[in-house]
Short mmCIF file of C-alpha atoms in Angstrom, two decimals:
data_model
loop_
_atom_site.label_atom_id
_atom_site.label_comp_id
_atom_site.label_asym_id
_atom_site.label_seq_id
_atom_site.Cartn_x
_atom_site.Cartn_y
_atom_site.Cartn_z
CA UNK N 3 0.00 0.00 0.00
CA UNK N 4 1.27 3.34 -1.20
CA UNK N 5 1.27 5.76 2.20
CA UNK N 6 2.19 9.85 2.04
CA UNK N 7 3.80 10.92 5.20
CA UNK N 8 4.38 7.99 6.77
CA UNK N 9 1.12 7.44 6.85
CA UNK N 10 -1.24 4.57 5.48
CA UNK N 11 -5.27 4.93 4.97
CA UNK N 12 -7.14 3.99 8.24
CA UNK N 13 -9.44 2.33 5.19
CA UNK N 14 -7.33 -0.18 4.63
CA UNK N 15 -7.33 -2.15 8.47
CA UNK N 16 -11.15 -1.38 7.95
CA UNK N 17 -11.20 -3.46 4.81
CA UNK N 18 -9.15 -6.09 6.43
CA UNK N 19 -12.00 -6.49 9.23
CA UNK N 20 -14.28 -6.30 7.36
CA UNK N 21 -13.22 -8.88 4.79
CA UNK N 22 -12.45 -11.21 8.33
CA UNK N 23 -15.80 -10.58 9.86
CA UNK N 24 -17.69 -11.68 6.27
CA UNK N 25 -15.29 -14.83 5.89
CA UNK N 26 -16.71 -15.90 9.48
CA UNK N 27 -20.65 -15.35 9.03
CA UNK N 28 -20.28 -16.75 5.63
CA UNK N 29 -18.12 -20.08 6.33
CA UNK N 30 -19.21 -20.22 10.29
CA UNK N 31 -15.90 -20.45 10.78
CA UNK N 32 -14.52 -19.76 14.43
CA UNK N 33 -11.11 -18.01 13.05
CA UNK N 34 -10.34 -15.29 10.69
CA UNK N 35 -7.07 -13.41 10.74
CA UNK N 36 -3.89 -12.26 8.31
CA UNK N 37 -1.91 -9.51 7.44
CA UNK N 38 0.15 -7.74 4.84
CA UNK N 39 3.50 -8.58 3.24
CA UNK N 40 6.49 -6.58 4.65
CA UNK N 41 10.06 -6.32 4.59
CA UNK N 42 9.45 -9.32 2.03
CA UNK N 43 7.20 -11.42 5.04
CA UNK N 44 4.16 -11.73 6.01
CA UNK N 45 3.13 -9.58 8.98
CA UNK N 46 -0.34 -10.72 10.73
CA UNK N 47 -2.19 -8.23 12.24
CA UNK N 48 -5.97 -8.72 12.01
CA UNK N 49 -7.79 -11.00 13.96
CA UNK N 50 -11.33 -11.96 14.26
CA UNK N 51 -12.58 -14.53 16.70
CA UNK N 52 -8.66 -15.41 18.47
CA UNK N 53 -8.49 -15.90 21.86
CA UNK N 54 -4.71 -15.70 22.75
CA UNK N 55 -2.15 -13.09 21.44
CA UNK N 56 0.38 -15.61 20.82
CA UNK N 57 -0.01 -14.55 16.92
CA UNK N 58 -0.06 -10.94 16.74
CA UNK N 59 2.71 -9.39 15.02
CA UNK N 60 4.22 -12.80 13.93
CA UNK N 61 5.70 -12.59 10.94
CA UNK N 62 5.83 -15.32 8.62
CA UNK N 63 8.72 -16.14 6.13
CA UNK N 64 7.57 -17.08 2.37
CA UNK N 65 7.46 -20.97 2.30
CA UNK N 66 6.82 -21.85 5.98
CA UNK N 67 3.96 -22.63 7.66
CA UNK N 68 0.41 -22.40 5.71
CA UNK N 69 0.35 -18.77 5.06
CA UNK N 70 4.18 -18.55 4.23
CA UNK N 71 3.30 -21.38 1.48
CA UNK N 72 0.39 -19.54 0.30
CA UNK N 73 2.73 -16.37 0.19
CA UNK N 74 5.39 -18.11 -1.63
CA UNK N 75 3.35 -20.48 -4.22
CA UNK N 76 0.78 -17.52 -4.74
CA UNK N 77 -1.95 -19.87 -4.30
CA UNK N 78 -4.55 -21.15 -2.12
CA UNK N 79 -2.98 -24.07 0.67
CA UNK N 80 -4.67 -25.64 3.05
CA UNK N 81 -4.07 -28.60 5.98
CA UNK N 82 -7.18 -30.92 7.35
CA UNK N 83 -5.13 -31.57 10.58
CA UNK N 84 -2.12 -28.78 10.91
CA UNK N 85 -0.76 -30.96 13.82
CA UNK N 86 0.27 -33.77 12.26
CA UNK N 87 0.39 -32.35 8.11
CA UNK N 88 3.64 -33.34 6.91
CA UNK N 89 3.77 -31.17 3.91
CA UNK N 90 4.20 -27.78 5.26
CA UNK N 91 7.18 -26.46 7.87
CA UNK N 92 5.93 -26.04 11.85
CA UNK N 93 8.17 -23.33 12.53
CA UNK N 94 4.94 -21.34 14.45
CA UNK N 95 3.60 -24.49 16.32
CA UNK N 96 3.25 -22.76 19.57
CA UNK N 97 1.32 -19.68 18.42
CA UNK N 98 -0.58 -22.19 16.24
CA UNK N 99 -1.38 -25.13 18.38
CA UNK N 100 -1.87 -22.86 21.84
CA UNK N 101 -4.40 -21.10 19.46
CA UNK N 102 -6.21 -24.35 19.33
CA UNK N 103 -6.17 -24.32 15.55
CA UNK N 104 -6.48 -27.66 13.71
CA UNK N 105 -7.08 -27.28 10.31
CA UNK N 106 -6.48 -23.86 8.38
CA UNK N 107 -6.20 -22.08 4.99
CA UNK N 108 -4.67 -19.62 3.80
CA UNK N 109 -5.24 -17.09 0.44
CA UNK N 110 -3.03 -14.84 -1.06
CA UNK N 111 -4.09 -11.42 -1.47
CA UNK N 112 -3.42 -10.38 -4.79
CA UNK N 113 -3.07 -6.91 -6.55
CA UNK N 114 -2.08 -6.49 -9.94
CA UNK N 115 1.14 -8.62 -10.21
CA UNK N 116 2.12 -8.27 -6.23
CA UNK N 117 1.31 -10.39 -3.39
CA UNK N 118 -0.08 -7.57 -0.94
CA UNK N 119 -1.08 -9.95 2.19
CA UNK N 120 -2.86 -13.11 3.10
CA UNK N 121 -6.04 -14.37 4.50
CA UNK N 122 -6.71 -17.32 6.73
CA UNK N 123 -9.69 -19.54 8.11
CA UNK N 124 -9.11 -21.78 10.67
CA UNK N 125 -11.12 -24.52 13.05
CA UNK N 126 -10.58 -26.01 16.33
CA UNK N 127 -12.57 -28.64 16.02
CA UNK N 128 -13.55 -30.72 12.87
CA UNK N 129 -10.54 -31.74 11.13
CA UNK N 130 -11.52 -30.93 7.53
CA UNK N 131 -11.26 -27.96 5.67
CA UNK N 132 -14.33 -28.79 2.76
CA UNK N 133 -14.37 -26.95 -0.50
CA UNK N 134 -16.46 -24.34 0.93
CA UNK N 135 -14.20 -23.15 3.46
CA UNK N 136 -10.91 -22.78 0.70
CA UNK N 137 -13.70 -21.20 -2.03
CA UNK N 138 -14.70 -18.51 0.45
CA UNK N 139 -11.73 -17.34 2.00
CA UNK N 140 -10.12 -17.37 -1.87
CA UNK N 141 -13.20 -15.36 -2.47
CA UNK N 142 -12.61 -13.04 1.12
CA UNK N 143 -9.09 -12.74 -0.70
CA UNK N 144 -10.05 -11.59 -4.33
CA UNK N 145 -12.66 -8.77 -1.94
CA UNK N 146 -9.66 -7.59 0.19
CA UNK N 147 -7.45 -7.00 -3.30
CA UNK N 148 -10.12 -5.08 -5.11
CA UNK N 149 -10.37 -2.93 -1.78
CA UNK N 150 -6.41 -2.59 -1.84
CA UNK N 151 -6.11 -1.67 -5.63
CA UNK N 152 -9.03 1.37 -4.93
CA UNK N 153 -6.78 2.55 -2.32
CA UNK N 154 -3.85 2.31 -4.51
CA UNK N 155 -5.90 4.35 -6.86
CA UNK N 156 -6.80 6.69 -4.20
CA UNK N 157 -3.70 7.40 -2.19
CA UNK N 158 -1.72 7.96 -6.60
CA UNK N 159 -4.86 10.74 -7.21
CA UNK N 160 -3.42 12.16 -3.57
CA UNK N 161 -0.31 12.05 -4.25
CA UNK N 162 -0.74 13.33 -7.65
CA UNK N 163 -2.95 16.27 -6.15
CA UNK N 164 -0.40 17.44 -3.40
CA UNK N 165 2.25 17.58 -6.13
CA UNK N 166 0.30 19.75 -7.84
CA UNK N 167 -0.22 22.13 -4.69
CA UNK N 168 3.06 22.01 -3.89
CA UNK N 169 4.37 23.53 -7.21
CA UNK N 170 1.71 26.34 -7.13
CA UNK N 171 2.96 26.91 -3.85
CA UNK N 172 6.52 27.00 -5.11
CA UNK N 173 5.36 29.02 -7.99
CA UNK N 174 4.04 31.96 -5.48
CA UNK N 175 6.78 31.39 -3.08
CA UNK N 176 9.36 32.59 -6.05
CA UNK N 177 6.87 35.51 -7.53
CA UNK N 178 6.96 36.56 -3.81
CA UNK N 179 10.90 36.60 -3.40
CA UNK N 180 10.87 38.33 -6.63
CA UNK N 181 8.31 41.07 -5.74
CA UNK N 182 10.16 41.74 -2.11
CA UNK N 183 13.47 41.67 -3.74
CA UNK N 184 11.95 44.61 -6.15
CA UNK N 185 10.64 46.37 -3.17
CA UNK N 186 13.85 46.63 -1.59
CA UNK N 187 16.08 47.94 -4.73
CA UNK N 188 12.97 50.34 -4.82
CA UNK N 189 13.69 51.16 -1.44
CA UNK N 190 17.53 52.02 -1.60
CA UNK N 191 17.01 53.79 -5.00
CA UNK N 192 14.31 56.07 -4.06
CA UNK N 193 14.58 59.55 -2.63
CA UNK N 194 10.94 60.41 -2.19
CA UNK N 195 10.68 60.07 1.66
CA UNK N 196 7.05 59.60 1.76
CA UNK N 197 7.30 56.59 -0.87
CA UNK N 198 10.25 55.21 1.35
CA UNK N 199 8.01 54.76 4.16
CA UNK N 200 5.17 53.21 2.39
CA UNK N 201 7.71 50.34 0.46
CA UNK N 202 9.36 50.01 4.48
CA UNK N 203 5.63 49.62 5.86
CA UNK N 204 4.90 46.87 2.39
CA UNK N 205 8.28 45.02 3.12
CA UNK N 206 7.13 45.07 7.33
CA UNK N 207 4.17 43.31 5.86
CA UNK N 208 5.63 41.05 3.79
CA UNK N 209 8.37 39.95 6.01
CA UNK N 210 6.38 39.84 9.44
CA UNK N 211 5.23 37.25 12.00
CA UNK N 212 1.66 35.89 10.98
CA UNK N 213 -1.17 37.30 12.60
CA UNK N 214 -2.07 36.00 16.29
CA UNK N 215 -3.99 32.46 16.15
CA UNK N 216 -7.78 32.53 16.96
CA UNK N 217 -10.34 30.70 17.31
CA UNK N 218 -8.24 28.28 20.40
CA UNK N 219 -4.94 27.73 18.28
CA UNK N 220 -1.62 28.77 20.30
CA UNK N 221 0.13 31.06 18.37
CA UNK N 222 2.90 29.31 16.92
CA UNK N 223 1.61 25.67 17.35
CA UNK N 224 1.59 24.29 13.92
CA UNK N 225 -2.03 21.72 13.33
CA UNK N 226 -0.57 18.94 11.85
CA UNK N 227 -3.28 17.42 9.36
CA UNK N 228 -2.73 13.54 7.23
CA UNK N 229 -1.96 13.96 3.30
CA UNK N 230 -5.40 13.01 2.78
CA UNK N 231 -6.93 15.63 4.81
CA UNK N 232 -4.52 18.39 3.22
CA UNK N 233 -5.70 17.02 -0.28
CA UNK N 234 -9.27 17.98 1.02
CA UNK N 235 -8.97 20.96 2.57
CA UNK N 236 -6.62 22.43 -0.18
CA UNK N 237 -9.48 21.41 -3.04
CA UNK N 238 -12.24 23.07 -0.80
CA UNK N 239 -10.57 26.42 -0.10
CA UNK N 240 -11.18 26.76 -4.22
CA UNK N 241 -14.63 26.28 -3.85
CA UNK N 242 -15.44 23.05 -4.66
CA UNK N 243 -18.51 21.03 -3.69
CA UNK N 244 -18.15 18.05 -1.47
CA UNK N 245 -18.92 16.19 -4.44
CA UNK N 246 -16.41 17.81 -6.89
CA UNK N 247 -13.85 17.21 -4.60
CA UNK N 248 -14.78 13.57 -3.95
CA UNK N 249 -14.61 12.92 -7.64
CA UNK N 250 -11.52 14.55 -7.88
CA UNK N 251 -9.86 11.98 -5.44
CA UNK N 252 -12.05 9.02 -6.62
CA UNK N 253 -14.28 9.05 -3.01
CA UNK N 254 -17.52 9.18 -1.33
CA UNK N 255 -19.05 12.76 -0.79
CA UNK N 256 -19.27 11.35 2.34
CA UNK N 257 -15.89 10.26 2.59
CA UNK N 258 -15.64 13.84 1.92
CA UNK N 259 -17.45 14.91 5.05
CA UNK N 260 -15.52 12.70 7.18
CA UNK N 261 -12.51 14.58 6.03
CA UNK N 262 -13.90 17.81 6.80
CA UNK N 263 -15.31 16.68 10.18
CA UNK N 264 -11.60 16.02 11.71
CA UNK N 265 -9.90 18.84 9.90
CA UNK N 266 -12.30 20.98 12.01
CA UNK N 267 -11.63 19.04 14.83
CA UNK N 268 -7.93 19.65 14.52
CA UNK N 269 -8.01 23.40 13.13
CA UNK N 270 -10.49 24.05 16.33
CA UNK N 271 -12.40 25.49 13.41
CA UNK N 272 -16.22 25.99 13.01
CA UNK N 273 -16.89 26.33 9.29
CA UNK N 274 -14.93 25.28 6.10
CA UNK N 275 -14.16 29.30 5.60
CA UNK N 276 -12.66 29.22 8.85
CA UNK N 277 -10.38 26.40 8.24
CA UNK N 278 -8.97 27.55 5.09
CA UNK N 279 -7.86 30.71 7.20
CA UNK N 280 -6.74 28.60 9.75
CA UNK N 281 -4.74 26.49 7.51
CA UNK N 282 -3.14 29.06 5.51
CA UNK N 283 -2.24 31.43 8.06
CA UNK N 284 -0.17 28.37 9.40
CA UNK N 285 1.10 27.78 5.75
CA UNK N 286 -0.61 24.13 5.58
CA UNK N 287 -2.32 25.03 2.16
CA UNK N 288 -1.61 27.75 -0.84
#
């Protein structure tokens, strides 16, 4: 998953639960979990229906265990009986087996050429898997990947919009240097006193402290808003609809909202108008 900042979408451990919680009211299954690939592993970090914490955070090396095969071979793998299955490595027996899980399966998680993270179901009890069990949580898979590539999609339009902003701002930044360096050779070569004063009072104004902070912001404290919600904010202070803007980034209007809703929060801001002042007089936006 592409992140800006540092940052990856809080939509994308939503779509993971989600995907879990289906996988379990569709299969009846008492176990749902995976993660995503990283650092060339697997990383598990989404659970539904555990009862220890012996597997969170585990990471899991392509080619061992279930997942790592499933990681590794890019296919679905299964075992009716992971305690005694003689076909895959038991390098995470005690996570596994303290877990109480008996038979499992694992599905890769797909996008466009790249294995992006896997998906497991797994029972306690009854020691076969059964088609419908390896069908569904390949299914749960191909759901989680469509839900990864739209964020992919998503977080490129971002991206794509914020390098846009950032060259405008550039753009203005260097028209400004170039008007205050004017001012001051204006300045040195005039003699008209009364002009003088007015450029000195301009180049005060130009070269001064922003104005105090209102409306709760400490002067000086910098809001710190996500790439996402500077995307936003910077396509609403032209105007836009909520609905403009959500096309523009490929979201909901109400995505949209949700946006707006914690940039207020964090601006301590009570209408869109006020934000964009907020956020500008602290430089966040153009």
């Amino acid at each position: 998953m592409v992140t800006l900042h540092g940052e990856a979408s809080p939509d994308v451990p939503r779509a993971w639960g989600q995907e879990l919680r289906s996988l379990r009211e569709a299969t009846g299954a008492p176990i749902a979990f995976g993660g995503p690939v990283m650092d060339g592993g697997l990383r598990l970090q989404h659970f539904d229906g555990t009862r220890t914490g012996l597997l969170s955070g585990l990471t899991v090396s392509p080619g061992a265990g279930v997942g790592g095969r499933a990681l590794g071979e890019r296919r679905v793998v299964g075992v009716d009986d992971y305690r005694t299955a003689h076909d895959i490595s038991h390098d995470y027996d005690l996570p596994v087996l303290t877990e109480g899980i008996r038979a499992t399966v694992a599905a890769p998680v797909v996008v466009g050429a790249t294995v992006r993270g896997v998906i497991y179901a797994a029972v306690r009890e009854s020691p076969g898997l059964g088609d419908r069990l390896k069908i569904a949580t390949s299914a749960a898979a191909r759901a989680l990947a469509r839900k990864l590539a739209v964020e992919d999609e998503i977080d490129r339009r971002v991206a794509a919009r914020l390098a846009a902003v950032e060259r405008t701002r550039a753009t203005a930044l260097e028209r400004l240097r170039k008007v205050h360096s004017g001012l001051h050779a204006l300045h040195r070569s005039t003699s008209d006193a009364a002009l003088r004063e007015r450029i000195a009072a301009l180049l005060d104004e130009a070269s001064g402290p922003p104005p105090p902070a209102s409306s709760g912001q400490v002067s000086g404290e910098i809001p710190v808003l996500s790439a996402r919600e500077l995307a936003v904010l910077s396509l609403v202070a032209t105007g836009r609809t909520y609905a403009s803007v959500a096309a523009d980034l490929g979201i909901s209007p109400m995505t949209v909202k949700s946006y707006m809703r914690d940039i207020l929060l964090r601006l301590d801001a009570h209408t869109r108008h006020e934000a964009v002042v907020v956020a500008r007089r602290h430089g966040l936006i153009p």
